[in-house]
Amino acid sequence: MKELLSIAFALFAGLMMTRLIKRFRLPDVTAYLVAGLLIGPCFLGRLGLPGVGFSSYEELYALGAVSDIALGFIAFSIGNEFRLDDLKHTGKKAIIIGVAQALVAALLVDLALIGFHLLRPDVLSMPAAVTLGAIATATAPAATLMVVRQYKAKGELTGLLLPIVALDDAVGLVVFAVSFGVARAMQSGAMDLVSVLVNPFIEIVASLGLGALAGFALTKLETLFHSNTNRLAMTIAFVFLTVALSMLEIPIGPVTVGFSSLLVCMMLGTVFCNLCPLSDELMGKADRWTAPLLVLFFVISGAELELEVFGQLAVVLVGVVYILFRSAGKYLGARASAKLAGCSRKVVDYLGVTLLPQAGVALGMCVAAQQLGGQDAAIVRNIVLFSVLIYELFGPLATKWALTRAGDIKPMPAEVANRRANKLAAAGKK
């Protein structure tokens, strides 16, 4: 009962916060994160009132399945951006930019943090620096997608943005797997080629294969039903199924066959949208069905942010270096590669700003990085939490600004705004 009350309260808090900050013209996702922060263990949760906020981080970790499912639906939805007809126009550009900006961000953060390590080896070790460089590649697809949906963004920049975010996370997973393998080899003093190269390659191939198989199966099973309600239920069931299957780890001798839920669900959506004639309608309905789930996901994400990291000066200093160089890498990498790919001026100028948000994927990498143990694991965790707090509060606002400047978010026509204002005024008088 307590968990259900907490979930209901979290949804209510997130929705009400959007009304409070509407006057500041901030994206809804920022409101959800702020609401989560306020009802989390750092503020309201300290009161320990049953069902009112989250009193401990253990309560939040117990709701981990919510985050897993939400990220699965986000990846499934992003898979819709890989329709072959659309990729004929944007595919080459998306691949060039998606790979380039991720690698530039990782390179700049690596160089900056390795330099910091040489100056202060007592604060930041080489394995931790290399691991943080790899985590810098990841962009938060959830925050970006929510801003695009809320403001119904549409245009050249938006058309490139979502495929790039999806590719960015795929590249990030590869870079992280290799870099983390190198970091662990530095700790142990022995280079393990299986961990550094073989396991990451197997994870990517296995994830894409599982997602493609699930997408083909979903397309065939949809033909058994004539009701859109049943088809929608089948679609949702498959997302749940693929998220569950992607948690499997199958050891085969020295090799471990693992899966990335983001890649699996993204491939599920990609295959489904290209094979099923009704996919556009069904995926649109699935997006509406998952709206409350995404609200809850962001509120929980906000509640998980730990303000205690600000109390450690060394963490703040490394965090500032990480944020500055990651932001520079994303912006400069996107700008240079967009110009190389022949994109328009507005894409060149504003694409990099939309790639700043960082959350779910980075936090997942952070969890894996805890295998470093000791001080290395602690510093990586605190730096990532620090950066996520900053990026998630200001990243969506930056994305909205960039999409507006690029002309993909259109201002509400005056007559529509007046009509809505008149309706609200009339409702208030009744």
Tab-separated table of C-alpha atoms in Angstrom:
chain	number	residue	atom	x	y	z
A	1	MET	CA	0.000	0.000	0.000
A	2	LYS	CA	2.799	2.431	0.891
A	3	GLU	CA	4.442	1.931	-2.523
A	4	LEU	CA	1.172	2.641	-4.360
A	5	LEU	CA	0.604	5.787	-2.309
A	6	SER	CA	4.143	6.952	-3.089
A	7	ILE	CA	3.636	6.324	-6.817
A	8	ALA	CA	0.314	8.205	-6.804
A	9	PHE	CA	1.873	11.082	-4.877
A	10	ALA	CA	4.829	11.189	-7.278
A	11	LEU	CA	2.521	11.429	-10.307
A	12	PHE	CA	0.439	14.125	-8.625
A	13	ALA	CA	3.518	16.130	-7.608
A	14	GLY	CA	5.004	15.963	-11.103
A	15	LEU	CA	1.811	17.087	-12.814
A	16	MET	CA	1.151	19.923	-10.349
A	17	MET	CA	4.727	21.176	-10.697
A	18	THR	CA	4.144	21.705	-14.436
A	19	ARG	CA	1.388	24.176	-13.509
A	20	LEU	CA	3.631	26.020	-11.056
A	21	ILE	CA	6.522	26.546	-13.471
A	22	LYS	CA	4.401	27.120	-16.568
A	23	ARG	CA	4.843	30.884	-16.169
A	24	PHE	CA	8.604	30.429	-16.565
A	25	ARG	CA	8.078	28.619	-19.889
A	26	LEU	CA	10.193	25.670	-18.818
A	27	PRO	CA	9.758	22.196	-20.396
A	28	ASP	CA	7.561	19.727	-18.489
A	29	VAL	CA	10.476	17.332	-18.030
A	30	THR	CA	12.264	19.957	-15.914
A	31	ALA	CA	9.140	20.260	-13.766
A	32	TYR	CA	9.052	16.495	-13.217
A	33	LEU	CA	12.718	16.438	-12.172
A	34	VAL	CA	12.269	19.356	-9.770
A	35	ALA	CA	9.180	17.702	-8.288
A	36	GLY	CA	11.127	14.489	-7.779
A	37	LEU	CA	13.972	16.347	-6.112
A	38	LEU	CA	11.524	18.046	-3.708
A	39	ILE	CA	9.681	14.848	-2.695
A	40	GLY	CA	12.877	12.772	-2.527
A	41	PRO	CA	15.053	11.844	0.460
A	42	CYS	CA	16.825	15.228	0.350
A	43	PHE	CA	13.691	17.264	1.186
A	44	LEU	CA	10.103	16.110	1.833
A	45	GLY	CA	11.145	12.479	2.206
A	46	ARG	CA	13.055	13.413	5.366
A	47	LEU	CA	9.725	13.839	7.171
A	48	GLY	CA	9.131	10.091	6.932
A	49	LEU	CA	5.394	10.445	6.293
A	50	PRO	CA	3.963	7.201	4.832
A	51	GLY	CA	3.112	7.586	1.152
A	52	VAL	CA	4.253	11.227	1.045
A	53	GLY	CA	7.478	11.346	-0.906
A	54	PHE	CA	10.360	8.883	-0.755
A	55	SER	CA	12.103	8.657	2.619
A	56	SER	CA	15.118	6.639	1.425
A	57	TYR	CA	17.025	5.782	-1.723
A	58	GLU	CA	16.244	2.117	-1.085
A	59	GLU	CA	12.557	2.889	-1.750
A	60	LEU	CA	13.532	4.420	-5.067
A	61	TYR	CA	15.794	1.526	-6.059
A	62	ALA	CA	12.880	-0.831	-5.368
A	63	LEU	CA	11.039	0.927	-8.216
A	64	GLY	CA	13.851	0.155	-10.644
A	65	ALA	CA	11.497	-1.835	-12.875
A	66	VAL	CA	9.591	1.394	-13.628
A	67	SER	CA	12.759	2.994	-14.993
A	68	ASP	CA	13.660	-0.126	-16.993
A	69	ILE	CA	10.230	-0.285	-18.628
A	70	ALA	CA	10.132	3.473	-19.281
A	71	LEU	CA	13.531	3.385	-21.002
A	72	GLY	CA	12.350	0.382	-23.000
A	73	PHE	CA	9.356	2.317	-24.342
A	74	ILE	CA	11.543	5.343	-25.053
A	75	ALA	CA	13.955	3.208	-27.089
A	76	PHE	CA	11.005	1.512	-28.832
A	77	SER	CA	9.624	4.917	-29.786
A	78	ILE	CA	13.007	6.127	-31.050
A	79	GLY	CA	13.143	3.037	-33.260
A	80	ASN	CA	10.278	4.640	-35.180
A	81	GLU	CA	12.772	7.254	-36.404
A	82	PHE	CA	14.612	4.590	-38.419
A	83	ARG	CA	12.026	4.147	-41.144
A	84	LEU	CA	13.833	3.266	-44.347
A	85	ASP	CA	12.031	5.941	-46.355
A	86	ASP	CA	13.260	8.630	-43.951
A	87	LEU	CA	16.763	7.182	-43.642
A	88	LYS	CA	17.257	7.609	-47.377
A	89	HIS	CA	17.329	11.352	-46.686
A	90	THR	CA	18.958	11.550	-43.231
A	91	GLY	CA	20.663	8.188	-42.654
A	92	LYS	CA	24.173	9.102	-43.838
A	93	LYS	CA	24.155	12.431	-42.002
A	94	ALA	CA	22.828	10.861	-38.786
A	95	ILE	CA	25.527	8.174	-38.802
A	96	ILE	CA	28.374	10.648	-39.401
A	97	ILE	CA	27.190	13.081	-36.724
A	98	GLY	CA	26.102	10.402	-34.233
A	99	VAL	CA	29.505	8.715	-34.236
A	100	ALA	CA	31.632	11.860	-34.474
A	101	GLN	CA	30.098	13.910	-31.654
A	102	ALA	CA	30.162	10.946	-29.245
A	103	LEU	CA	33.838	10.212	-29.934
A	104	VAL	CA	34.853	13.889	-29.710
A	105	ALA	CA	33.094	14.224	-26.341
A	106	ALA	CA	34.855	11.104	-25.025
A	107	LEU	CA	38.243	12.313	-26.333
A	108	LEU	CA	38.004	15.801	-24.795
A	109	VAL	CA	36.827	14.492	-21.422
A	110	ASP	CA	39.556	11.830	-21.436
A	111	LEU	CA	42.257	14.411	-22.154
A	112	ALA	CA	40.948	16.846	-19.530
A	113	LEU	CA	40.546	14.249	-16.780
A	114	ILE	CA	43.848	12.514	-17.525
A	115	GLY	CA	45.462	15.950	-17.181
A	116	PHE	CA	43.626	16.404	-13.879
A	117	HIS	CA	44.903	12.994	-12.771
A	118	LEU	CA	48.494	13.993	-13.520
A	119	LEU	CA	48.038	17.093	-11.352
A	120	ARG	CA	46.052	15.462	-8.535
A	121	PRO	CA	46.487	11.662	-8.598
A	122	ASP	CA	45.229	11.555	-4.996
A	123	VAL	CA	41.794	12.781	-6.134
A	124	LEU	CA	41.282	11.066	-9.514
A	125	SER	CA	42.923	7.830	-10.669
A	126	MET	CA	43.646	6.919	-14.285
A	127	PRO	CA	41.015	4.104	-14.407
A	128	ALA	CA	38.345	6.517	-13.094
A	129	ALA	CA	39.358	9.176	-15.642
A	130	VAL	CA	39.142	6.713	-18.567
A	131	THR	CA	35.761	5.422	-17.351
A	132	LEU	CA	34.304	8.940	-17.029
A	133	GLY	CA	35.503	9.751	-20.549
A	134	ALA	CA	33.484	6.851	-21.909
A	135	ILE	CA	30.372	7.805	-19.899
A	136	ALA	CA	30.584	11.293	-21.460
A	137	THR	CA	29.411	9.850	-24.798
A	138	ALA	CA	25.885	9.099	-23.570
A	139	THR	CA	22.950	11.439	-24.225
A	140	ALA	CA	19.565	11.180	-22.488
A	141	PRO	CA	17.010	10.074	-25.101
A	142	ALA	CA	14.141	10.420	-22.630
A	143	ALA	CA	14.580	14.136	-21.927
A	144	THR	CA	15.091	14.936	-25.612
A	145	LEU	CA	12.063	12.923	-26.695
A	146	MET	CA	9.826	14.540	-24.062
A	147	VAL	CA	10.750	18.050	-25.222
A	148	VAL	CA	10.128	17.115	-28.855
A	149	ARG	CA	6.710	15.655	-27.995
A	150	GLN	CA	5.597	18.443	-25.680
A	151	TYR	CA	6.259	21.202	-28.198
A	152	LYS	CA	5.437	19.084	-31.264
A	153	ALA	CA	8.833	19.981	-32.728
A	154	LYS	CA	9.156	19.239	-36.423
A	155	GLY	CA	11.783	20.168	-38.960
A	156	GLU	CA	15.239	19.356	-40.278
A	157	LEU	CA	16.919	19.544	-36.861
A	158	THR	CA	14.329	17.324	-35.159
A	159	GLY	CA	14.449	14.845	-38.030
A	160	LEU	CA	18.181	14.412	-37.466
A	161	LEU	CA	18.147	14.699	-33.678
A	162	LEU	CA	16.247	11.544	-32.700
A	163	PRO	CA	18.220	9.109	-34.916
A	164	ILE	CA	21.443	10.748	-33.702
A	165	VAL	CA	20.441	10.306	-30.048
A	166	ALA	CA	19.719	6.639	-30.706
A	167	LEU	CA	23.044	6.113	-32.506
A	168	ASP	CA	24.804	8.119	-29.821
A	169	ASP	CA	23.763	5.642	-27.155
A	170	ALA	CA	24.776	2.694	-29.323
A	171	VAL	CA	28.223	4.236	-29.876
A	172	GLY	CA	28.391	5.120	-26.183
A	173	LEU	CA	27.766	1.549	-25.120
A	174	VAL	CA	30.606	0.348	-27.359
A	175	VAL	CA	33.036	3.034	-26.165
A	176	PHE	CA	32.125	2.391	-22.535
A	177	ALA	CA	32.566	-1.366	-22.836
A	178	VAL	CA	36.035	-0.950	-24.378
A	179	SER	CA	37.150	1.877	-22.040
A	180	PHE	CA	35.847	0.127	-18.943
A	181	GLY	CA	37.706	-3.010	-19.973
A	182	VAL	CA	40.883	-0.930	-20.288
A	183	ALA	CA	40.219	0.689	-16.880
A	184	ARG	CA	39.845	-2.676	-15.179
A	185	ALA	CA	42.973	-3.916	-16.932
A	186	MET	CA	44.848	-0.892	-15.500
A	187	GLN	CA	43.665	-1.851	-12.017
A	188	SER	CA	44.632	-5.498	-12.346
A	189	GLY	CA	47.755	-4.925	-14.402
A	190	ALA	CA	46.689	-7.493	-17.031
A	191	MET	CA	44.992	-6.712	-20.340
A	192	ASP	CA	41.922	-8.918	-20.883
A	193	LEU	CA	41.024	-8.901	-24.591
A	194	VAL	CA	37.802	-10.798	-23.936
A	195	SER	CA	36.459	-8.038	-21.679
A	196	VAL	CA	37.842	-5.211	-23.800
A	197	LEU	CA	36.798	-6.350	-27.284
A	198	VAL	CA	34.911	-9.643	-27.443
A	199	ASN	CA	32.148	-9.090	-24.883
A	200	PRO	CA	31.188	-5.600	-26.186
A	201	PHE	CA	31.015	-6.891	-29.770
A	202	ILE	CA	28.880	-9.867	-28.723
A	203	GLU	CA	26.556	-7.599	-26.701
A	204	ILE	CA	25.904	-5.330	-29.687
A	205	VAL	CA	25.325	-8.171	-32.163
A	206	ALA	CA	23.188	-10.152	-29.693
A	207	SER	CA	21.087	-7.084	-28.809
A	208	LEU	CA	20.414	-6.189	-32.432
A	209	GLY	CA	19.632	-9.821	-33.254
A	210	LEU	CA	17.228	-10.258	-30.336
A	211	GLY	CA	15.481	-6.976	-31.154
A	212	ALA	CA	15.142	-7.872	-34.844
A	213	LEU	CA	13.741	-11.304	-33.993
A	214	ALA	CA	11.245	-9.787	-31.548
A	215	GLY	CA	10.209	-7.147	-34.107
A	216	PHE	CA	9.583	-9.810	-36.756
A	217	ALA	CA	7.584	-11.931	-34.286
A	218	LEU	CA	5.506	-8.930	-33.193
A	219	THR	CA	4.685	-8.052	-36.807
A	220	LYS	CA	3.461	-11.592	-37.511
A	221	LEU	CA	1.429	-11.850	-34.299
A	222	GLU	CA	-0.287	-8.509	-34.954
A	223	THR	CA	-1.934	-10.066	-38.041
A	224	LEU	CA	-3.870	-12.469	-35.783
A	225	PHE	CA	-5.933	-9.601	-34.365
A	226	HIS	CA	-8.423	-7.262	-36.013
A	227	SER	CA	-9.033	-5.030	-33.024
A	228	ASN	CA	-6.626	-2.113	-32.546
A	229	THR	CA	-7.083	-2.497	-28.792
A	230	ASN	CA	-5.732	-6.045	-28.906
A	231	ARG	CA	-2.952	-5.013	-31.279
A	232	LEU	CA	-1.928	-2.245	-28.888
A	233	ALA	CA	-1.952	-4.710	-25.978
A	234	MET	CA	0.266	-7.072	-27.966
A	235	THR	CA	2.685	-4.230	-28.779
A	236	ILE	CA	2.960	-3.221	-25.123
A	237	ALA	CA	3.417	-6.847	-24.060
A	238	PHE	CA	6.336	-7.217	-26.481
A	239	VAL	CA	8.108	-4.175	-25.077
A	240	PHE	CA	7.775	-5.666	-21.590
A	241	LEU	CA	9.030	-9.004	-22.925
A	242	THR	CA	12.079	-7.562	-24.681
A	243	VAL	CA	13.047	-5.521	-21.615
A	244	ALA	CA	12.865	-8.683	-19.504
A	245	LEU	CA	14.854	-10.778	-21.989
A	246	SER	CA	17.535	-8.105	-22.289
A	247	MET	CA	18.358	-8.577	-18.603
A	248	LEU	CA	19.637	-12.099	-19.271
A	249	GLU	CA	23.340	-12.876	-19.083
A	250	ILE	CA	24.483	-16.152	-20.616
A	251	PRO	CA	28.047	-17.263	-19.785
A	252	ILE	CA	29.666	-19.385	-22.484
A	253	GLY	CA	33.156	-20.334	-21.371
A	254	PRO	CA	35.223	-17.141	-20.963
A	255	VAL	CA	32.622	-15.126	-22.905
A	256	THR	CA	29.424	-13.624	-21.483
A	257	VAL	CA	26.491	-13.048	-23.842
A	258	GLY	CA	24.705	-9.966	-22.525
A	259	PHE	CA	22.167	-7.537	-23.957
A	260	SER	CA	21.496	-3.809	-23.910
A	261	SER	CA	17.797	-3.139	-23.306
A	262	LEU	CA	18.084	0.158	-25.191
A	263	LEU	CA	19.515	-1.490	-28.307
A	264	VAL	CA	17.082	-4.427	-28.110
A	265	CYS	CA	13.977	-2.209	-27.800
A	266	MET	CA	15.279	0.235	-30.395
A	267	MET	CA	15.725	-2.602	-32.893
A	268	LEU	CA	12.281	-3.945	-31.949
A	269	GLY	CA	10.770	-0.574	-32.877
A	270	THR	CA	12.872	-0.268	-36.043
A	271	VAL	CA	11.908	-3.664	-37.460
A	272	PHE	CA	8.271	-3.282	-36.418
A	273	CYS	CA	7.849	0.169	-37.991
A	274	ASN	CA	9.340	-1.020	-41.293
A	275	LEU	CA	7.409	-4.298	-41.556
A	276	CYS	CA	3.982	-3.585	-40.073
A	277	PRO	CA	1.612	-1.416	-42.187
A	278	LEU	CA	-0.224	-0.269	-39.027
A	279	SER	CA	2.925	0.506	-37.047
A	280	ASP	CA	2.612	4.291	-37.241
A	281	GLU	CA	-0.859	4.276	-35.678
A	282	LEU	CA	-0.006	1.632	-33.066
A	283	MET	CA	3.232	3.317	-31.995
A	284	GLY	CA	1.380	6.614	-31.668
A	285	LYS	CA	-1.171	4.971	-29.368
A	286	ALA	CA	1.604	3.314	-27.375
A	287	ASP	CA	3.195	6.735	-26.845
A	288	ARG	CA	-0.057	8.073	-25.393
A	289	TRP	CA	-0.462	4.984	-23.201
A	290	THR	CA	2.991	5.416	-21.722
A	291	ALA	CA	2.649	9.147	-20.915
A	292	PRO	CA	1.985	8.604	-17.156
A	293	LEU	CA	4.819	6.058	-17.043
A	294	LEU	CA	7.256	8.647	-18.378
A	295	VAL	CA	6.051	11.239	-15.853
A	296	LEU	CA	6.743	8.739	-13.070
A	297	PHE	CA	10.138	7.881	-14.577
A	298	PHE	CA	11.306	11.503	-14.508
A	299	VAL	CA	9.936	12.176	-11.020
A	300	ILE	CA	11.798	9.103	-9.726
A	301	SER	CA	14.931	10.225	-11.586
A	302	GLY	CA	14.711	13.593	-9.870
A	303	ALA	CA	14.222	11.972	-6.473
A	304	GLU	CA	17.352	9.854	-6.994
A	305	LEU	CA	19.577	12.909	-7.393
A	306	GLU	CA	21.805	13.277	-4.340
A	307	LEU	CA	22.624	16.846	-3.301
A	308	GLU	CA	25.256	15.559	-0.886
A	309	VAL	CA	27.758	15.498	-3.753
A	310	PHE	CA	27.941	19.288	-3.566
A	311	GLY	CA	29.491	18.953	-0.113
A	312	GLN	CA	32.709	17.472	-1.523
A	313	LEU	CA	34.909	20.173	-3.085
A	314	ALA	CA	37.049	17.672	-5.018
A	315	VAL	CA	33.945	16.090	-6.564
A	316	VAL	CA	32.574	19.498	-7.528
A	317	LEU	CA	35.888	20.470	-9.135
A	318	VAL	CA	36.171	17.261	-11.171
A	319	GLY	CA	32.461	17.531	-11.993
A	320	VAL	CA	32.872	21.052	-13.376
A	321	VAL	CA	35.779	19.903	-15.557
A	322	TYR	CA	33.701	16.918	-16.755
A	323	ILE	CA	30.645	19.068	-17.578
A	324	LEU	CA	32.617	21.796	-19.382
A	325	PHE	CA	34.641	19.438	-21.562
A	326	ARG	CA	31.737	17.094	-22.296
A	327	SER	CA	29.585	20.067	-23.352
A	328	ALA	CA	32.411	21.387	-25.535
A	329	GLY	CA	32.900	17.947	-27.077
A	330	LYS	CA	29.200	17.492	-27.868
A	331	TYR	CA	28.865	20.977	-29.349
A	332	LEU	CA	32.112	21.074	-31.333
A	333	GLY	CA	31.798	17.453	-32.483
A	334	ALA	CA	28.234	17.977	-33.690
A	335	ARG	CA	29.069	21.295	-35.322
A	336	ALA	CA	32.101	20.021	-37.228
A	337	SER	CA	30.481	16.756	-38.343
A	338	ALA	CA	27.217	18.488	-39.342
A	339	LYS	CA	29.192	20.898	-41.498
A	340	LEU	CA	31.137	17.964	-42.981
A	341	ALA	CA	27.858	16.139	-43.743
A	342	GLY	CA	26.489	19.167	-45.600
A	343	CYS	CA	23.731	20.101	-43.151
A	344	SER	CA	22.030	23.473	-43.179
A	345	ARG	CA	23.268	26.406	-41.116
A	346	LYS	CA	20.612	26.015	-38.407
A	347	VAL	CA	21.538	22.354	-37.854
A	348	VAL	CA	25.239	23.228	-37.684
A	349	ASP	CA	24.579	26.000	-35.148
A	350	TYR	CA	22.070	24.346	-32.824
A	351	LEU	CA	22.368	20.550	-33.013
A	352	GLY	CA	25.154	20.334	-30.416
A	353	VAL	CA	23.054	22.144	-27.804
A	354	THR	CA	20.285	19.550	-28.071
A	355	LEU	CA	22.731	16.728	-27.251
A	356	LEU	CA	23.653	17.966	-23.764
A	357	PRO	CA	21.034	16.162	-21.562
A	358	GLN	CA	22.431	13.106	-19.786
A	359	ALA	CA	20.671	10.665	-17.461
A	360	GLY	CA	19.430	7.072	-17.851
A	361	VAL	CA	22.141	5.532	-20.034
A	362	ALA	CA	24.904	7.342	-18.137
A	363	LEU	CA	23.478	6.137	-14.825
A	364	GLY	CA	23.385	2.587	-16.200
A	365	MET	CA	27.057	2.879	-17.145
A	366	CYS	CA	27.735	4.270	-13.672
A	367	VAL	CA	26.183	1.187	-12.077
A	368	ALA	CA	28.441	-1.053	-14.175
A	369	ALA	CA	31.443	1.090	-13.214
A	370	GLN	CA	30.930	0.246	-9.548
A	371	GLN	CA	32.905	-2.922	-10.291
A	372	LEU	CA	36.006	-0.722	-10.053
A	373	GLY	CA	35.483	-0.768	-6.293
A	374	GLY	CA	36.875	1.482	-3.581
A	375	GLN	CA	37.590	5.167	-4.167
A	376	ASP	CA	37.450	4.804	-7.973
A	377	ALA	CA	33.862	3.555	-7.872
A	378	ALA	CA	32.845	6.297	-5.434
A	379	ILE	CA	34.353	9.150	-7.460
A	380	VAL	CA	32.796	7.898	-10.726
A	381	ARG	CA	29.380	7.587	-9.080
A	382	ASN	CA	29.509	11.036	-7.489
A	383	ILE	CA	30.739	12.767	-10.657
A	384	VAL	CA	28.004	11.168	-12.752
A	385	LEU	CA	25.333	12.075	-10.169
A	386	PHE	CA	26.645	15.650	-10.061
A	387	SER	CA	26.605	16.004	-13.853
A	388	VAL	CA	23.185	14.371	-14.206
A	389	LEU	CA	21.760	16.833	-11.694
A	390	ILE	CA	23.092	19.791	-13.687
A	391	TYR	CA	22.334	18.406	-17.145
A	392	GLU	CA	18.823	17.200	-16.346
A	393	LEU	CA	17.759	20.498	-14.800
A	394	PHE	CA	19.182	22.706	-17.557
A	395	GLY	CA	19.511	20.325	-20.533
A	396	PRO	CA	15.798	20.213	-21.484
A	397	LEU	CA	15.642	24.008	-21.359
A	398	ALA	CA	18.676	24.202	-23.652
A	399	THR	CA	17.061	21.686	-26.030
A	400	LYS	CA	13.868	23.742	-26.168
A	401	TRP	CA	15.865	26.918	-26.843
A	402	ALA	CA	17.858	25.284	-29.652
A	403	LEU	CA	14.784	23.779	-31.343
A	404	THR	CA	12.999	27.129	-31.099
A	405	ARG	CA	15.954	29.015	-32.587
A	406	ALA	CA	16.148	26.466	-35.393
A	407	GLY	CA	12.463	27.006	-36.167
A	408	ASP	CA	11.376	23.459	-35.289
A	409	ILE	CA	9.236	24.679	-32.368
A	410	LYS	CA	6.663	27.102	-33.687
A	411	PRO	CA	5.165	29.771	-31.406
A	412	MET	CA	1.472	29.311	-30.682
A	413	PRO	CA	-0.602	31.489	-33.043
A	414	ALA	CA	-2.136	34.494	-31.279
A	415	GLU	CA	-5.697	33.470	-32.093
A	416	VAL	CA	-5.166	29.992	-30.603
A	417	ALA	CA	-3.617	31.439	-27.453
A	418	ASN	CA	-6.503	33.904	-27.068
A	419	ARG	CA	-9.077	31.154	-27.609
A	420	ARG	CA	-7.495	29.007	-24.883
A	421	ALA	CA	-7.265	31.957	-22.504
A	422	ASN	CA	-10.962	32.778	-23.074
A	423	LYS	CA	-11.975	29.169	-22.421
A	424	LEU	CA	-9.995	29.071	-19.152
A	425	ALA	CA	-11.478	32.400	-18.075
A	426	ALA	CA	-15.003	31.193	-18.855
A	427	ALA	CA	-14.409	27.958	-16.940
A	428	GLY	CA	-13.172	29.951	-13.952
A	429	LYS	CA	-16.364	31.998	-13.792
A	430	LYS	CA	-18.594	28.905	-13.596
